[in-house]
Amino acid sequence: MARAGRQQTEELTPRSARAEITREIAGRHAGERGPLLPILHAVQREHGYVADEDVAEVADVLNLSVAEVHGTVSFYHDFRRTPAPEHTVEVCRAEACQAVGAAELYAAAQDRFAGRHDVEVREIFCFGNCALGPSASVDGRLRGRVTAEDLAAAERGWTP
């Protein structure tokens, strides 16, 4: 079913450059089977996060409701709704890592980076690096047998 209201709005209000890029990405994948996740990943790679504007454009291209696309974005922890901070620390909280100190490492990371707006601390449930727990990823680089001192060393490397 066509959305007449949307079509009328398109004629009156030009799309932003971001919306045009998102629409182009969605259009490339629209004919694929199950295109929503690949489109959202591509949008995030392009823009760094999936904004409300992106959700609306993807929904329009795929003829889905905004609620369906938003539900998908909010369900998967890999999708960001806001720009990422400069640094990300992810600590595995799965059973194997928990058994070797991940809870303490996560608490140490939260304490160390509390109040820093340029660092996000996230919990992840298994990197698949179980033999080297506790595992953590710092700015996308996976590390094993991580200690609080390793996090401090990483932080020192961030400072010019």
One Martini backbone bead per residue (centre of mass of N, CA, C, O) as a GRO file, in nm:
protein
  160
    1MET     BB    1   0.094   0.038   0.025
    2ALA     BB    2   0.071   0.355  -0.026
    3ARG     BB    3   0.215   0.668   0.094
    4ALA     BB    4   0.086   0.966   0.043
    5GLY     BB    5   0.205   1.148   0.262
    6ARG     BB    6   0.502   1.096   0.189
    7GLN     BB    7   0.497   1.190  -0.105
    8GLN     BB    8   0.417   1.481  -0.048
    9THR     BB    9   0.660   1.553   0.132
   10GLU     BB   10   0.886   1.505  -0.076
   11GLU     BB   11   0.808   1.754  -0.255
   12LEU     BB   12   0.848   1.978  -0.015
   13THR     BB   13   1.093   1.806   0.123
   14PRO     BB   14   1.406   1.777   0.128
   15ARG     BB   15   1.657   1.574   0.154
   16SER     BB   16   1.913   1.479   0.307
   17ALA     BB   17   2.220   1.360   0.261
   18ARG     BB   18   2.188   1.125   0.453
   19ALA     BB   19   1.922   1.015   0.336
   20GLU     BB   20   2.032   0.958   0.053
   21ILE     BB   21   2.242   0.752   0.138
   22THR     BB   22   2.053   0.556   0.281
   23ARG     BB   23   1.873   0.503   0.035
   24GLU     BB   24   2.096   0.385  -0.143
   25ILE     BB   25   2.167   0.150   0.037
   26ALA     BB   26   1.885   0.022   0.048
   27GLY     BB   27   1.853  -0.015  -0.261
   28ARG     BB   28   2.087  -0.224  -0.300
   29HIS     BB   29   1.924  -0.444  -0.092
   30ALA     BB   30   1.610  -0.473  -0.149
   31GLY     BB   31   1.623  -0.752  -0.336
   32GLU     BB   32   1.691  -0.909  -0.106
   33ARG     BB   33   1.702  -1.144   0.127
   34GLY     BB   34   1.676  -1.010   0.414
   35PRO     BB   35   1.781  -0.679   0.421
   36LEU     BB   36   1.786  -0.527   0.695
   37LEU     BB   37   2.058  -0.593   0.832
   38PRO     BB   38   2.253  -0.513   0.603
   39ILE     BB   39   2.156  -0.222   0.593
   40LEU     BB   40   2.218  -0.136   0.886
   41HIS     BB   41   2.519  -0.197   0.871
   42ALA     BB   42   2.581  -0.004   0.635
   43VAL     BB   43   2.482   0.252   0.771
   44GLN     BB   44   2.677   0.240   1.011
   45ARG     BB   45   2.937   0.244   0.848
   46GLU     BB   46   2.881   0.522   0.716
   47HIS     BB   47   2.774   0.697   0.994
   48GLY     BB   48   2.820   0.524   1.292
   49TYR     BB   49   2.498   0.528   1.294
   50VAL     BB   50   2.139   0.499   1.376
   51ALA     BB   51   1.912   0.711   1.290
   52ASP     BB   52   1.596   0.815   1.265
   53GLU     BB   53   1.626   0.889   0.967
   54ASP     BB   54   1.717   0.605   0.878
   55VAL     BB   55   1.474   0.445   0.968
   56ALA     BB   56   1.271   0.588   0.779
   57GLU     BB   57   1.410   0.522   0.508
   58VAL     BB   58   1.416   0.215   0.530
   59ALA     BB   59   1.116   0.176   0.565
   60ASP     BB   60   1.035   0.298   0.293
   61VAL     BB   61   1.196   0.112   0.101
   62LEU     BB   62   1.070  -0.167   0.247
   63ASN     BB   63   0.778  -0.131   0.350
   64LEU     BB   64   0.794  -0.045   0.652
   65SER     BB   65   0.780   0.019   0.964
   66VAL     BB   66   0.931   0.206   1.193
   67ALA     BB   67   0.890   0.001   1.425
   68GLU     BB   68   1.037  -0.238   1.292
   69VAL     BB   69   1.314  -0.104   1.263
   70HIS     BB   70   1.351  -0.009   1.552
   71GLY     BB   71   1.330  -0.290   1.682
   72THR     BB   72   1.589  -0.396   1.552
   73VAL     BB   73   1.789  -0.185   1.655
   74SER     BB   74   1.718  -0.230   1.968
   75PHE     BB   75   1.785  -0.541   1.988
   76TYR     BB   76   2.069  -0.489   1.876
   77HIS     BB   77   2.378  -0.405   2.020
   78ASP     BB   78   2.542  -0.314   1.752
   79PHE     BB   79   2.351  -0.080   1.744
   80ARG     BB   80   2.358   0.262   1.703
   81ARG     BB   81   2.189   0.582   1.803
   82THR     BB   82   2.467   0.716   1.851
   83PRO     BB   83   2.746   0.849   1.866
   84ALA     BB   84   3.051   0.751   1.910
   85PRO     BB   85   3.294   0.736   2.096
   86GLU     BB   86   3.629   0.733   2.080
   87HIS     BB   87   3.601   0.500   2.303
   88THR     BB   88   3.604   0.132   2.351
   89VAL     BB   89   3.497  -0.092   2.617
   90GLU     BB   90   3.491  -0.450   2.616
   91VAL     BB   91   3.343  -0.696   2.833
   92CYS     BB   92   3.334  -1.011   2.917
   93ARG     BB   93   3.032  -1.197   3.073
   94ALA     BB   94   3.078  -1.479   3.046
   95GLU     BB   95   3.141  -1.765   3.210
   96ALA     BB   96   3.447  -1.805   3.159
   97CYS     BB   97   3.522  -1.512   3.243
   98GLN     BB   98   3.388  -1.506   3.520
   99ALA     BB   99   3.577  -1.735   3.641
  100VAL     BB  100   3.841  -1.509   3.581
  101GLY     BB  101   3.731  -1.188   3.650
  102ALA     BB  102   3.516  -1.008   3.488
  103ALA     BB  103   3.363  -0.853   3.705
  104GLU     BB  104   3.609  -0.694   3.807
  105LEU     BB  105   3.689  -0.572   3.534
  106TYR     BB  106   3.428  -0.420   3.481
  107ALA     BB  107   3.438  -0.247   3.737
  108ALA     BB  108   3.712  -0.116   3.671
  109ALA     BB  109   3.621   0.017   3.409
  110GLN     BB  110   3.395   0.188   3.523
  111ASP     BB  111   3.571   0.344   3.724
  112ARG     BB  112   3.794   0.455   3.534
  113PHE     BB  113   3.562   0.585   3.311
  114ALA     BB  114   3.416   0.764   3.482
  115GLY     BB  115   3.309   1.067   3.327
  116ARG     BB  116   3.385   0.982   3.040
  117HIS     BB  117   3.274   1.085   2.720
  118ASP     BB  118   3.507   0.920   2.538
  119VAL     BB  119   3.394   0.657   2.699
  120GLU     BB  120   3.286   0.318   2.653
  121VAL     BB  121   3.123   0.074   2.854
  122ARG     BB  122   3.085  -0.274   2.773
  123GLU     BB  123   2.893  -0.561   2.755
  124ILE     BB  124   2.976  -0.897   2.663
  125PHE     BB  125   2.859  -1.225   2.524
  126CYS     BB  126   3.113  -1.334   2.374
  127PHE     BB  127   3.415  -1.367   2.173
  128GLY     BB  128   3.562  -1.659   2.161
  129ASN     BB  129   3.807  -1.628   2.409
  130CYS     BB  130   3.798  -1.835   2.659
  131ALA     BB  131   4.104  -1.929   2.707
  132LEU     BB  132   4.168  -1.590   2.763
  133GLY     BB  133   4.055  -1.514   3.024
  134PRO     BB  134   3.976  -1.220   3.039
  135SER     BB  135   3.797  -1.047   2.794
  136ALA     BB  136   3.879  -0.770   2.567
  137SER     BB  137   3.787  -0.464   2.401
  138VAL     BB  138   3.995  -0.209   2.248
  139ASP     BB  139   3.905  -0.046   1.990
  140GLY     BB  140   3.863  -0.350   1.848
  141ARG     BB  141   4.083  -0.496   2.029
  142LEU     BB  142   4.157  -0.806   2.111
  143ARG     BB  143   4.192  -0.942   2.448
  144GLY     BB  144   4.379  -1.134   2.681
  145ARG     BB  145   4.414  -1.150   3.007
  146VAL     BB  146   4.282  -0.908   3.146
  147THR     BB  147   4.360  -0.612   3.320
  148ALA     BB  148   4.353  -0.318   3.480
  149GLU     BB  149   4.636  -0.238   3.372
  150ASP     BB  150   4.565  -0.265   3.072
  151LEU     BB  151   4.364  -0.030   3.075
  152ALA     BB  152   4.566   0.184   3.164
  153ALA     BB  153   4.754   0.151   2.920
  154ALA     BB  154   4.548   0.224   2.707
  155GLU     BB  155   4.492   0.508   2.815
  156ARG     BB  156   4.780   0.616   2.780
  157GLY     BB  157   4.767   0.579   2.460
  158TRP     BB  158   4.547   0.817   2.417
  159THR     BB  159   4.754   1.015   2.507
  160PRO     BB  160   4.957   1.264   2.360
   0.00000   0.00000   0.00000
